[in-house]
């Protein structure tokens, strides 16, 4: 059974930082491209950052220079370091694993507010 479990969300003030984690089980993690997506209320889900099995990264323009995606294949975990957070970063953040199939986590809420 495939599971992607996100953690690390919460309430943070503008300008603050958070680090999200996504622990995967039930898949050969190193084969999968991993990604972070987010969905704000009333909006469609959008890609935030992705990392290939080889470690190549890609970012949405809105987070370039502020967010960093990384992976630890030994721990079957992908991370999203979020710095200089803005109120518009408020959303539910989802982890995705993609190779032969696509899998999603349950999401973790990130709220940026003073």
Tab-separated table of N, CA, C and O in Angstrom:
chain	number	residue	atom	x	y	z
A	1	UNK	N	0.849	-1.196	0.000
A	1	UNK	CA	0.000	0.000	0.000
A	1	UNK	C	0.883	1.244	0.000
A	1	UNK	O	1.764	1.386	0.839
A	2	UNK	N	0.609	2.122	-0.946
A	2	UNK	CA	1.396	3.338	-1.077
A	2	UNK	C	0.872	4.396	-0.121
A	2	UNK	O	-0.334	4.631	-0.022
A	3	UNK	N	1.788	5.029	0.592
A	3	UNK	CA	1.422	6.135	1.481
A	3	UNK	C	2.412	7.270	1.308
A	3	UNK	O	3.627	7.046	1.275
A	4	UNK	N	1.872	8.479	1.206
A	4	UNK	CA	2.664	9.698	1.256
A	4	UNK	C	2.115	10.514	2.409
A	4	UNK	O	0.936	10.880	2.409
A	5	UNK	N	2.966	10.781	3.400
A	5	UNK	CA	2.510	11.455	4.607
A	5	UNK	C	3.269	12.770	4.753
A	5	UNK	O	4.476	12.780	5.007
A	6	UNK	N	2.530	13.878	4.606
A	6	UNK	CA	3.117	15.208	4.756
A	6	UNK	C	3.098	15.644	6.212
A	6	UNK	O	2.209	15.266	6.971
A	7	UNK	N	4.065	16.461	6.566
A	7	UNK	CA	4.107	17.064	7.896
A	7	UNK	C	4.868	18.383	7.811
A	7	UNK	O	5.523	18.664	6.804
A	8	UNK	N	4.735	19.180	8.870
A	8	UNK	CA	5.493	20.424	8.945
A	8	UNK	C	4.705	21.683	8.681
A	8	UNK	O	5.244	22.788	8.795
A	9	UNK	N	3.441	21.541	8.324
A	9	UNK	CA	2.636	22.730	8.095
A	9	UNK	C	2.290	23.432	9.392
A	9	UNK	O	2.574	22.932	10.485
A	10	UNK	N	1.676	24.609	9.267
A	10	UNK	CA	1.277	25.348	10.449
A	10	UNK	C	1.044	26.802	10.147
A	10	UNK	O	0.939	27.204	8.981
A	11	UNK	N	0.970	27.583	11.208
A	11	UNK	CA	0.751	29.024	11.117
A	11	UNK	C	2.089	29.736	11.295
A	11	UNK	O	2.829	29.455	12.251
A	12	UNK	N	2.380	30.652	10.377
A	12	UNK	CA	3.638	31.385	10.444
A	12	UNK	C	3.386	32.827	10.031
A	12	UNK	O	2.482	33.096	9.226
A	13	UNK	N	4.159	33.734	10.573
A	13	UNK	CA	4.019	35.145	10.225
A	13	UNK	C	4.683	35.430	8.872
A	13	UNK	O	5.609	34.718	8.469
A	14	UNK	N	4.220	36.449	8.189
A	14	UNK	CA	4.891	36.838	6.934
A	14	UNK	C	6.381	37.063	7.160
A	14	UNK	O	6.781	37.657	8.170
A	15	UNK	N	7.177	36.570	6.209
A	15	UNK	CA	8.616	36.657	6.339
A	15	UNK	C	9.248	35.463	7.035
A	15	UNK	O	10.477	35.323	7.030
A	16	UNK	N	8.423	34.620	7.607
A	16	UNK	CA	8.917	33.457	8.328
A	16	UNK	C	9.230	32.282	7.422
A	16	UNK	O	9.123	32.374	6.188
A	17	UNK	N	9.610	31.174	8.046
A	17	UNK	CA	9.997	29.974	7.314
A	17	UNK	C	9.286	28.748	7.874
A	17	UNK	O	8.923	28.707	9.053
A	18	UNK	N	9.114	27.774	7.003
A	18	UNK	CA	8.609	26.459	7.383
A	18	UNK	C	9.320	25.423	6.534
A	18	UNK	O	9.727	25.714	5.396
A	19	UNK	N	9.424	24.214	7.066
A	19	UNK	CA	9.984	23.105	6.293
A	19	UNK	C	8.968	21.974	6.278
A	19	UNK	O	8.632	21.427	7.330
A	20	UNK	N	8.484	21.658	5.093
A	20	UNK	CA	7.561	20.541	4.923
A	20	UNK	C	8.344	19.266	4.621
A	20	UNK	O	9.367	19.311	3.946
A	21	UNK	N	7.805	18.162	5.103
A	21	UNK	CA	8.378	16.853	4.814
A	21	UNK	C	7.289	15.950	4.260
A	21	UNK	O	6.117	16.087	4.618
A	22	UNK	N	7.688	15.026	3.403
A	22	UNK	CA	6.771	14.021	2.864
A	22	UNK	C	7.487	12.683	2.899
A	22	UNK	O	8.456	12.484	2.161
A	23	UNK	N	7.010	11.805	3.766
A	23	UNK	CA	7.597	10.475	3.898
A	23	UNK	C	6.794	9.490	3.059
A	23	UNK	O	5.576	9.387	3.210
A	24	UNK	N	7.494	8.777	2.198
A	24	UNK	CA	6.845	7.830	1.294
A	24	UNK	C	7.100	6.396	1.727
A	24	UNK	O	8.175	6.067	2.250
A	25	UNK	N	6.109	5.553	1.516
A	25	UNK	CA	6.251	4.124	1.748
A	25	UNK	C	5.451	3.375	0.693
A	25	UNK	O	4.500	3.915	0.120
A	26	UNK	N	5.869	2.140	0.426
A	26	UNK	CA	5.150	1.325	-0.539
A	26	UNK	C	5.570	1.534	-1.984
A	26	UNK	O	4.954	0.959	-2.885
A	27	UNK	N	6.574	2.379	-2.201
A	27	UNK	CA	7.093	2.600	-3.555
A	27	UNK	C	8.619	2.529	-3.522
A	27	UNK	O	9.237	2.669	-2.466
A	28	UNK	N	9.211	2.299	-4.703
A	28	UNK	CA	10.666	2.395	-4.818
A	28	UNK	C	10.968	3.871	-5.019
A	28	UNK	O	10.983	4.379	-6.146
A	29	UNK	N	11.178	4.548	-3.913
A	29	UNK	CA	11.211	6.010	-3.873
A	29	UNK	C	12.186	6.599	-4.883
A	29	UNK	O	11.883	7.597	-5.538
A	30	UNK	N	13.354	5.991	-5.024
A	30	UNK	CA	14.397	6.573	-5.866
A	30	UNK	C	14.000	6.634	-7.334
A	30	UNK	O	14.599	7.397	-8.098
A	31	UNK	N	13.024	5.879	-7.746
A	31	UNK	CA	12.587	5.868	-9.143
A	31	UNK	C	11.609	6.996	-9.456
A	31	UNK	O	11.379	7.309	-10.626
A	32	UNK	N	11.036	7.569	-8.429
A	32	UNK	CA	9.939	8.504	-8.616
A	32	UNK	C	10.397	9.953	-8.667
A	32	UNK	O	11.247	10.382	-7.875
A	33	UNK	N	9.801	10.695	-9.598
A	33	UNK	CA	9.861	12.143	-9.518
A	33	UNK	C	8.912	12.566	-8.410
A	33	UNK	O	7.810	12.020	-8.283
A	34	UNK	N	9.342	13.533	-7.625
A	34	UNK	CA	8.536	13.995	-6.495
A	34	UNK	C	8.187	15.462	-6.693
A	34	UNK	O	8.950	16.233	-7.296
A	35	UNK	N	7.044	15.834	-6.161
A	35	UNK	CA	6.637	17.218	-6.325
A	35	UNK	C	5.812	17.712	-5.159
A	35	UNK	O	5.231	16.928	-4.403
A	36	UNK	N	5.820	19.015	-5.013
A	36	UNK	CA	4.938	19.700	-4.056
A	36	UNK	C	3.965	20.564	-4.851
A	36	UNK	O	4.374	21.301	-5.761
A	37	UNK	N	2.703	20.447	-4.492
A	37	UNK	CA	1.643	21.224	-5.096
A	37	UNK	C	0.892	21.934	-3.980
A	37	UNK	O	1.003	21.548	-2.819
A	38	UNK	N	0.109	22.930	-4.340
A	38	UNK	CA	-0.697	23.598	-3.331
A	38	UNK	C	-2.036	24.013	-3.916
A	38	UNK	O	-2.168	24.222	-5.130
A	39	UNK	N	-3.003	24.135	-3.019
A	39	UNK	CA	-4.336	24.563	-3.420
A	39	UNK	C	-4.881	25.526	-2.383
A	39	UNK	O	-5.047	25.159	-1.209
A	40	UNK	N	-5.116	26.738	-2.822
A	40	UNK	CA	-5.699	27.761	-1.961
A	40	UNK	C	-7.219	27.713	-2.110
A	40	UNK	O	-7.737	27.227	-3.120
A	41	UNK	N	-7.955	28.217	-1.119
A	41	UNK	CA	-9.423	28.202	-1.193
A	41	UNK	C	-9.930	28.882	-2.464
A	41	UNK	O	-9.508	29.989	-2.796
A	42	UNK	N	-10.797	28.192	-3.182
A	42	UNK	CA	-11.382	28.751	-4.383
A	42	UNK	C	-10.490	28.733	-5.602
A	42	UNK	O	-10.862	29.283	-6.648
A	43	UNK	N	-9.321	28.124	-5.478
A	43	UNK	CA	-8.383	28.097	-6.603
A	43	UNK	C	-8.043	26.656	-6.972
A	43	UNK	O	-8.251	25.727	-6.193
A	44	UNK	N	-7.512	26.502	-8.196
A	44	UNK	CA	-7.090	25.178	-8.637
A	44	UNK	C	-5.749	24.792	-8.003
A	44	UNK	O	-4.966	25.665	-7.615
A	45	UNK	N	-5.532	23.507	-7.924
A	45	UNK	CA	-4.250	23.019	-7.443
A	45	UNK	C	-3.157	23.422	-8.439
A	45	UNK	O	-3.345	23.302	-9.649
A	46	UNK	N	-2.038	23.884	-7.907
A	46	UNK	CA	-0.940	24.316	-8.767
A	46	UNK	C	0.372	23.710	-8.308
A	46	UNK	O	0.570	23.429	-7.118
A	47	UNK	N	1.284	23.531	-9.254
A	47	UNK	CA	2.589	22.993	-8.915
A	47	UNK	C	3.418	24.066	-8.244
A	47	UNK	O	3.395	25.242	-8.632
A	48	UNK	N	4.152	23.656	-7.220
A	48	UNK	CA	5.054	24.553	-6.508
A	48	UNK	C	6.498	24.265	-6.887
A	48	UNK	O	7.246	25.160	-7.274
A	49	UNK	N	6.872	22.992	-6.764
A	49	UNK	CA	8.247	22.600	-7.060
A	49	UNK	C	8.283	21.104	-7.345
A	49	UNK	O	7.480	20.351	-6.782
A	50	UNK	N	9.198	20.698	-8.214
A	50	UNK	CA	9.375	19.282	-8.522
A	50	UNK	C	10.855	18.928	-8.508
A	50	UNK	O	11.719	19.797	-8.697
A	51	UNK	N	11.116	17.659	-8.280
A	51	UNK	CA	12.493	17.162	-8.312
A	51	UNK	C	12.466	15.787	-8.966
A	51	UNK	O	11.676	14.926	-8.588
A	52	UNK	N	13.316	15.596	-9.960
A	52	UNK	CA	13.345	14.325	-10.669
A	52	UNK	C	14.079	13.273	-9.853
A	52	UNK	O	14.701	13.569	-8.818
A	53	UNK	N	14.038	12.047	-10.344
A	53	UNK	CA	14.774	10.979	-9.666
A	53	UNK	C	16.278	11.272	-9.673
A	53	UNK	O	16.998	10.845	-8.763
A	54	UNK	N	16.719	12.022	-10.649
A	54	UNK	CA	18.133	12.382	-10.736
A	54	UNK	C	18.507	13.642	-9.994
A	54	UNK	O	19.678	14.026	-9.970
A	55	UNK	N	17.503	14.296	-9.391
A	55	UNK	CA	17.784	15.466	-8.574
A	55	UNK	C	17.618	16.802	-9.259
A	55	UNK	O	17.894	17.850	-8.670
A	56	UNK	N	17.134	16.793	-10.493
A	56	UNK	CA	16.914	18.071	-11.186
A	56	UNK	C	15.651	18.722	-10.641
A	56	UNK	O	14.615	18.075	-10.525
A	57	UNK	N	15.728	19.997	-10.353
A	57	UNK	CA	14.615	20.707	-9.726
A	57	UNK	C	13.982	21.727	-10.658
A	57	UNK	O	14.623	22.223	-11.599
A	58	UNK	N	12.728	22.033	-10.366
A	58	UNK	CA	12.002	23.049	-11.124
A	58	UNK	C	11.033	23.732	-10.158
A	58	UNK	O	10.489	23.073	-9.256
A	59	UNK	N	10.849	25.042	-10.356
A	59	UNK	CA	10.029	25.821	-9.432
A	59	UNK	C	9.031	26.684	-10.176
A	59	UNK	O	9.305	27.173	-11.274
A	60	UNK	N	7.898	26.895	-9.528
A	60	UNK	CA	6.966	27.896	-10.023
A	60	UNK	C	7.611	29.271	-9.874
A	60	UNK	O	8.376	29.508	-8.926
A	61	UNK	N	7.295	30.164	-10.800
A	61	UNK	CA	7.890	31.498	-10.754
A	61	UNK	C	7.609	32.204	-9.428
A	61	UNK	O	8.436	32.961	-8.923
A	62	UNK	N	6.450	31.935	-8.860
A	62	UNK	CA	6.039	32.635	-7.643
A	62	UNK	C	6.873	32.261	-6.417
A	62	UNK	O	6.838	32.983	-5.418
A	63	UNK	N	7.599	31.156	-6.489
A	63	UNK	CA	8.380	30.710	-5.319
A	63	UNK	C	9.881	30.659	-5.587
A	63	UNK	O	10.655	30.371	-4.666
A	64	UNK	N	10.283	30.933	-6.820
A	64	UNK	CA	11.720	30.894	-7.140
A	64	UNK	C	12.499	31.843	-6.245
A	64	UNK	O	12.092	32.987	-6.033
A	65	UNK	N	13.610	31.344	-5.707
A	65	UNK	CA	14.445	32.148	-4.832
A	65	UNK	C	14.009	32.133	-3.381
A	65	UNK	O	14.730	32.633	-2.512
A	66	UNK	N	12.827	31.562	-3.113
A	66	UNK	CA	12.329	31.505	-1.726
A	66	UNK	C	12.179	30.069	-1.220
A	66	UNK	O	12.383	29.809	-0.036
A	67	UNK	N	11.799	29.160	-2.101
A	67	UNK	CA	11.553	27.771	-1.717
A	67	UNK	C	12.655	26.881	-2.288
A	67	UNK	O	13.190	27.145	-3.377
A	68	UNK	N	12.954	25.818	-1.553
A	68	UNK	CA	13.938	24.828	-2.017
A	68	UNK	C	13.379	23.431	-1.810
A	68	UNK	O	12.986	23.079	-0.688
A	69	UNK	N	13.337	22.653	-2.895
A	69	UNK	CA	12.912	21.265	-2.801
A	69	UNK	C	14.151	20.384	-2.782
A	69	UNK	O	15.128	20.653	-3.478
A	70	UNK	N	14.095	19.333	-1.960
A	70	UNK	CA	15.210	18.392	-1.886
A	70	UNK	C	14.663	17.020	-1.548
A	70	UNK	O	13.512	16.886	-1.132
A	71	UNK	N	15.500	16.015	-1.735
A	71	UNK	CA	15.072	14.650	-1.434
A	71	UNK	C	16.201	13.883	-0.783
A	71	UNK	O	17.379	14.138	-1.046
A	72	UNK	N	15.805	12.941	0.070
A	72	UNK	CA	16.749	12.036	0.715
A	72	UNK	C	16.280	10.619	0.406
A	72	UNK	O	15.341	10.128	1.042
A	73	UNK	N	16.903	9.997	-0.566
A	73	UNK	CA	16.452	8.669	-0.984
A	73	UNK	C	16.674	7.617	0.098
A	73	UNK	O	15.950	6.622	0.149
A	74	UNK	N	17.639	7.830	0.966
A	74	UNK	CA	17.876	6.881	2.058
A	74	UNK	C	16.739	6.898	3.070
A	74	UNK	O	16.481	5.895	3.743
A	75	UNK	N	16.058	8.050	3.151
A	75	UNK	CA	14.950	8.191	4.105
A	75	UNK	C	13.595	8.163	3.422
A	75	UNK	O	12.563	8.344	4.078
A	76	UNK	N	13.573	7.976	2.091
A	76	UNK	CA	12.306	7.981	1.337
A	76	UNK	C	11.490	9.237	1.623
A	76	UNK	O	10.266	9.172	1.794
A	77	UNK	N	12.181	10.361	1.658
A	77	UNK	CA	11.531	11.610	2.065
A	77	UNK	C	11.909	12.745	1.118
A	77	UNK	O	13.064	12.850	0.690
A	78	UNK	N	10.918	13.565	0.829
A	78	UNK	CA	11.135	14.795	0.068
A	78	UNK	C	10.776	15.971	0.965
A	78	UNK	O	9.861	15.874	1.794
A	79	UNK	N	11.515	17.052	0.806
A	79	UNK	CA	11.352	18.224	1.662
A	79	UNK	C	11.029	19.458	0.821
A	79	UNK	O	11.370	19.538	-0.353
A	80	UNK	N	10.393	20.416	1.472
A	80	UNK	CA	10.203	21.721	0.864
A	80	UNK	C	10.542	22.769	1.924
A	80	UNK	O	9.796	22.935	2.893
A	81	UNK	N	11.678	23.411	1.759
A	81	UNK	CA	12.067	24.504	2.640
A	81	UNK	C	11.458	25.781	2.089
A	81	UNK	O	11.729	26.165	0.944
A	82	UNK	N	10.634	26.418	2.892
A	82	UNK	CA	9.920	27.614	2.461
A	82	UNK	C	10.395	28.801	3.290
A	82	UNK	O	10.230	28.807	4.516
A	83	UNK	N	10.988	29.767	2.624
A	83	UNK	CA	11.521	30.953	3.282
A	83	UNK	C	10.784	32.197	2.795
A	83	UNK	O	10.144	32.184	1.740
A	84	UNK	N	10.911	33.250	3.553
A	84	UNK	CA	10.300	34.536	3.209
A	84	UNK	C	8.842	34.343	2.797
A	84	UNK	O	8.394	34.775	1.727
A	85	UNK	N	8.107	33.673	3.644
A	85	UNK	CA	6.721	33.336	3.318
A	85	UNK	C	5.851	34.577	3.234
A	85	UNK	O	6.045	35.562	3.973
A	86	UNK	N	4.885	34.506	2.322
A	86	UNK	CA	3.951	35.599	2.078
A	86	UNK	C	2.533	35.112	2.330
A	86	UNK	O	2.253	33.909	2.227
A	87	UNK	N	1.608	36.026	2.621
A	87	UNK	CA	0.212	35.604	2.818
A	87	UNK	C	-0.333	34.813	1.624
A	87	UNK	O	-1.137	33.885	1.818
A	88	UNK	N	0.108	35.136	0.428
A	88	UNK	CA	-0.390	34.423	-0.753
A	88	UNK	C	0.162	33.000	-0.863
A	88	UNK	O	-0.252	32.254	-1.752
A	89	UNK	N	1.067	32.609	0.008
A	89	UNK	CA	1.523	31.223	0.065
A	89	UNK	C	0.567	30.348	0.872
A	89	UNK	O	0.743	29.127	0.923
A	90	UNK	N	-0.421	30.957	1.508
A	90	UNK	CA	-1.396	30.202	2.286
A	90	UNK	C	-2.147	29.225	1.406
A	90	UNK	O	-2.733	29.613	0.386
A	91	UNK	N	-2.125	27.947	1.784
A	91	UNK	CA	-2.766	26.900	0.984
A	91	UNK	C	-2.591	25.567	1.695
A	91	UNK	O	-1.836	25.466	2.675
A	92	UNK	N	-3.279	24.572	1.181
A	92	UNK	CA	-2.976	23.191	1.553
A	92	UNK	C	-1.899	22.701	0.601
A	92	UNK	O	-2.059	22.818	-0.630
A	93	UNK	N	-0.830	22.178	1.151
A	93	UNK	CA	0.297	21.707	0.354
A	93	UNK	C	0.257	20.183	0.270
A	93	UNK	O	0.147	19.495	1.288
A	94	UNK	N	0.368	19.686	-0.961
A	94	UNK	CA	0.284	18.265	-1.224
A	94	UNK	C	1.592	17.744	-1.810
A	94	UNK	O	2.226	18.401	-2.643
A	95	UNK	N	1.934	16.541	-1.402
A	95	UNK	CA	3.083	15.833	-1.942
A	95	UNK	C	2.605	14.909	-3.060
A	95	UNK	O	1.516	14.307	-2.969
A	96	UNK	N	3.405	14.791	-4.113
A	96	UNK	CA	3.067	13.918	-5.241
A	96	UNK	C	4.276	13.068	-5.619
A	96	UNK	O	5.398	13.560	-5.634
A	97	UNK	N	4.014	11.821	-5.926
A	97	UNK	CA	5.039	10.907	-6.441
A	97	UNK	C	4.584	10.408	-7.812
A	97	UNK	O	3.440	9.968	-7.968
A	98	UNK	N	5.482	10.495	-8.790
A	98	UNK	CA	5.077	10.154	-10.147
A	98	UNK	C	6.148	9.315	-10.830
A	98	UNK	O	7.308	9.700	-10.913
A	99	UNK	N	5.736	8.153	-11.313
A	99	UNK	CA	6.595	7.330	-12.167
A	99	UNK	C	5.693	6.522	-13.081
A	99	UNK	O	5.195	7.067	-14.083
A	100	UNK	N	5.420	5.277	-12.701
A	100	UNK	CA	4.481	4.512	-13.495
A	100	UNK	C	3.053	4.921	-13.174
A	100	UNK	O	2.153	4.808	-14.006
A	101	UNK	N	2.854	5.397	-11.971
A	101	UNK	CA	1.567	5.942	-11.532
A	101	UNK	C	1.824	7.199	-10.737
A	101	UNK	O	2.970	7.510	-10.397
A	102	UNK	N	0.746	7.892	-10.466
A	102	UNK	CA	0.839	9.121	-9.683
A	102	UNK	C	0.122	8.924	-8.360
A	102	UNK	O	-1.006	8.418	-8.327
A	103	UNK	N	0.809	9.311	-7.280
A	103	UNK	CA	0.232	9.177	-5.947
A	103	UNK	C	0.250	10.528	-5.240
A	103	UNK	O	1.149	11.345	-5.462
A	104	UNK	N	-0.743	10.724	-4.349
A	104	UNK	CA	-0.883	11.981	-3.616
A	104	UNK	C	-0.945	11.727	-2.124
A	104	UNK	O	-1.502	10.716	-1.671
A	105	UNK	N	-0.407	12.677	-1.380
A	105	UNK	CA	-0.589	12.680	0.054
A	105	UNK	C	-1.896	13.335	0.423
A	105	UNK	O	-2.651	13.811	-0.438
A	106	UNK	N	-2.153	13.416	1.724
A	106	UNK	CA	-3.429	13.945	2.204
A	106	UNK	C	-3.402	15.465	2.350
A	106	UNK	O	-4.448	16.082	2.515
A	107	UNK	N	-2.219	16.044	2.316
A	107	UNK	CA	-2.078	17.490	2.398
A	107	UNK	C	-1.783	17.985	3.801
A	107	UNK	O	-2.138	17.351	4.800
A	108	UNK	N	-1.116	19.130	3.855
A	108	UNK	CA	-0.843	19.797	5.128
A	108	UNK	C	-1.095	21.288	4.956
A	108	UNK	O	-0.710	21.884	3.944
A	109	UNK	N	-1.759	21.877	5.927
A	109	UNK	CA	-2.160	23.285	5.822
A	109	UNK	C	-1.001	24.204	6.184
A	109	UNK	O	-0.346	24.018	7.223
A	110	UNK	N	-0.778	25.187	5.346
A	110	UNK	CA	0.176	26.256	5.626
A	110	UNK	C	-0.591	27.573	5.618
A	110	UNK	O	-1.253	27.904	4.623
A	111	UNK	N	-0.514	28.294	6.722
A	111	UNK	CA	-1.182	29.584	6.836
A	111	UNK	C	-0.160	30.651	7.175
A	111	UNK	O	0.564	30.528	8.175
A	112	UNK	N	-0.092	31.665	6.334
A	112	UNK	CA	0.841	32.768	6.541
A	112	UNK	C	0.020	34.003	6.884
A	112	UNK	O	-0.697	34.552	6.040
A	113	UNK	N	0.118	34.418	8.129
A	113	UNK	CA	-0.723	35.521	8.602
A	113	UNK	C	-0.108	36.147	9.833
A	113	UNK	O	0.534	35.464	10.641
A	114	UNK	N	-0.329	37.449	9.969
A	114	UNK	CA	0.131	38.138	11.176
A	114	UNK	C	-0.979	38.206	12.214
A	114	UNK	O	-0.784	38.724	13.313
